[in-house]
Coordinates of C-alpha atoms and ligand atoms in Angstrom, one line a residue:
M1 CA 9.3 -22.8 -240.7
Q2 CA 11.1 -19.6 -240.9
L3 CA 9.7 -18.2 -237.1
L4 CA 12.7 -16.9 -236.4
S5 CA 14.0 -14.7 -238.7
I6 CA 10.7 -12.4 -238.0
L7 CA 12.7 -12.3 -234.9
R8 CA 16.0 -11.5 -236.2
M9 CA 14.5 -8.9 -238.3
A10 CA 13.5 -7.4 -235.2
S11 CA 16.0 -4.9 -233.7
G12 CA 16.9 -5.1 -229.9
V13 CA 15.0 -2.3 -229.1
S14 CA 11.7 -3.9 -230.7
L15 CA 12.4 -7.3 -229.4
W16 CA 12.0 -5.5 -225.3
R17 CA 9.6 -3.1 -226.7
G18 CA 7.1 -6.4 -227.7
L19 CA 7.7 -7.9 -225.1
D20 CA 6.6 -5.5 -223.1
Y21 CA 3.2 -5.1 -225.1
L22 CA 2.4 -8.7 -225.4
E23 CA 3.1 -8.7 -220.9
Q24 CA 1.4 -5.3 -220.8
G25 CA -1.5 -7.7 -222.5
R26 CA -1.7 -5.3 -225.4
V27 CA -2.1 -8.5 -228.9
K28 CA -5.9 -9.1 -229.1
N29 CA -7.9 -11.1 -231.3
L30 CA -5.2 -13.8 -231.6
R31 CA -6.4 -15.5 -234.9
P32 CA -4.5 -18.4 -236.2
D33 CA -5.5 -20.7 -239.0
G34 CA -4.2 -23.6 -237.7
K35 CA -1.8 -23.5 -240.4
G36 CA 1.4 -20.9 -239.1
V37 CA -0.6 -18.0 -239.9
F38 CA -2.1 -15.4 -236.9
D39 CA -3.5 -12.4 -237.5
A40 CA -4.0 -10.0 -234.3
E41 CA -4.8 -6.8 -233.0
V42 CA -1.9 -4.4 -231.3
E43 CA -1.8 -1.8 -229.2
G44 CA 0.0 0.9 -229.1
T45 CA -0.2 4.2 -228.2
A46 CA -2.4 5.2 -231.5
N47 CA -6.6 5.2 -230.2
L48 CA -6.5 2.9 -233.3
P49 CA -5.0 -0.9 -233.2
Y50 CA -2.3 -1.7 -235.5
T51 CA -3.2 -5.3 -238.0
V52 CA -0.3 -7.6 -237.7
H53 CA -0.4 -10.9 -240.1
V54 CA 2.6 -13.1 -239.0
D55 CA 2.8 -16.4 -241.9
T56 CA 5.7 -18.8 -240.5
M57 CA 5.8 -20.4 -244.1
H58 CA 5.8 -17.2 -245.8
V59 CA 7.5 -14.7 -243.4
R60 CA 8.3 -12.1 -246.0
Q61 CA 4.2 -11.8 -246.3
S62 CA 3.9 -11.3 -242.5
Y63 CA 3.4 -7.7 -241.7
C64 CA 2.1 -4.9 -239.2
D65 CA 0.8 -1.8 -240.9
C66 CA 2.1 0.7 -238.2
P67 CA 4.2 3.1 -239.4
H68 CA 7.7 1.4 -238.3
A69 CA 6.9 -1.6 -240.3
A70 CA 4.5 -0.5 -243.3
G71 CA 6.8 -1.1 -246.8
T72 CA 9.8 -2.7 -245.3
R73 CA 11.5 -5.7 -244.0
R74 CA 11.5 -4.4 -240.4
S75 CA 10.0 -6.3 -237.5
C76 CA 9.1 -4.7 -235.2
K77 CA 7.6 -4.4 -231.4
R78 CA 4.2 -5.4 -232.1
M79 CA 5.1 -8.2 -235.1
V80 CA 7.2 -9.6 -232.3
A81 CA 4.7 -9.2 -229.6
T82 CA 2.5 -11.7 -232.3
V83 CA 5.1 -13.8 -232.1
F84 CA 5.3 -14.2 -228.9
A85 CA 1.9 -14.4 -227.8
V86 CA 2.2 -17.9 -230.3
Y87 CA 5.1 -19.3 -229.2
P88 CA 5.8 -18.3 -225.2
Q89 CA 9.2 -20.9 -226.2
Q90 CA 10.5 -18.1 -228.4
I91 CA 10.6 -15.8 -224.8
D92 CA 12.9 -18.0 -222.8
A93 CA 14.7 -18.1 -225.5
F94 CA 15.1 -14.5 -226.2
K95 CA 16.0 -14.2 -223.0
W96 CA 18.5 -16.8 -222.9
G97 CA 19.8 -15.7 -225.6
V98 CA 20.6 -12.2 -224.4
E99 CA 22.2 -14.0 -221.5
Q100 CA 24.6 -15.7 -222.8
A101 CA 25.8 -12.6 -224.8
E102 CA 25.7 -10.4 -221.8
L103 CA 28.4 -13.2 -220.5
E104 CA 30.2 -13.2 -223.0
Y105 CA 30.7 -9.5 -222.7
K106 CA 31.9 -10.1 -219.1
R107 CA 34.4 -13.1 -220.3
E108 CA 35.9 -10.2 -223.1
E109 CA 36.0 -7.1 -220.3
V110 CA 37.9 -9.7 -217.5
A111 CA 40.3 -10.7 -220.0
H112 CA 40.8 -7.3 -221.8
R113 CA 41.6 -6.2 -217.8
A114 CA 43.6 -9.2 -217.8
E115 CA 45.4 -7.7 -220.7
L116 CA 45.6 -5.0 -219.6
V117 CA 47.4 -5.6 -216.2
R118 CA 49.7 -8.0 -218.2
C119 CA 50.8 -4.7 -220.6
V120 CA 51.2 -2.4 -217.2
N121 CA 53.5 -5.6 -215.3
S122 CA 55.6 -4.7 -218.3
L123 CA 56.2 -1.8 -218.4
K124 CA 59.5 0.4 -217.7
K125 CA 59.4 3.2 -215.5
D126 CA 59.4 6.0 -217.9
E127 CA 57.7 4.1 -220.3
L128 CA 54.9 4.6 -217.7
C129 CA 55.6 7.9 -217.2
K130 CA 54.4 8.8 -220.2
A131 CA 51.5 6.6 -221.0
L132 CA 49.8 7.6 -217.7
L133 CA 50.7 11.3 -218.7
D134 CA 48.9 10.4 -221.6
A135 CA 45.6 9.1 -220.2
L136 CA 45.7 11.8 -217.6
I137 CA 45.1 14.1 -221.3
E138 CA 43.3 12.3 -222.8
L139 CA 41.1 11.0 -219.5
E140 CA 40.9 14.9 -219.6
E141 CA 40.5 15.9 -223.1
C142 CA 37.3 13.5 -222.8
H143 CA 36.2 15.4 -219.8
D144 CA 36.2 18.7 -221.6
R145 CA 34.5 16.7 -224.4
W146 CA 31.5 15.8 -222.1
W147 CA 31.1 17.9 -219.2
Ligands
ZN201 ZN1 4.3 -2.7 -236.4

């Protein structure tokens, strides 16, 4: 089953929005054929719902007729919502993946901070003064750029 590649073809934003859509009950009239193919209507902001077709055996035949997904290989939030409706265990896997990425980011941040401390501790006074001055100038330039 190539189910996961449908989710992989969605952006991070589409994954979160798809989960929102599911939790808001926007996936209507879900029709499984018992062979891994699902059709549904997913409500959006437009008056008419969009039609979603998910084929877990032939992922490329999956589609949604919304402007974001039609004619592309992208998975939109409505396709994500439909997949999550059929396979709720994928929601936990998705959230777990996000948590792991956040933990990894924090680990890298901690490691980077420790490296920075090591680097500063290794500098002599004149090197520290120059590094501090460079950092202050850079900070000022950032400030001018963003404020
Ligand atoms: Zn769509």
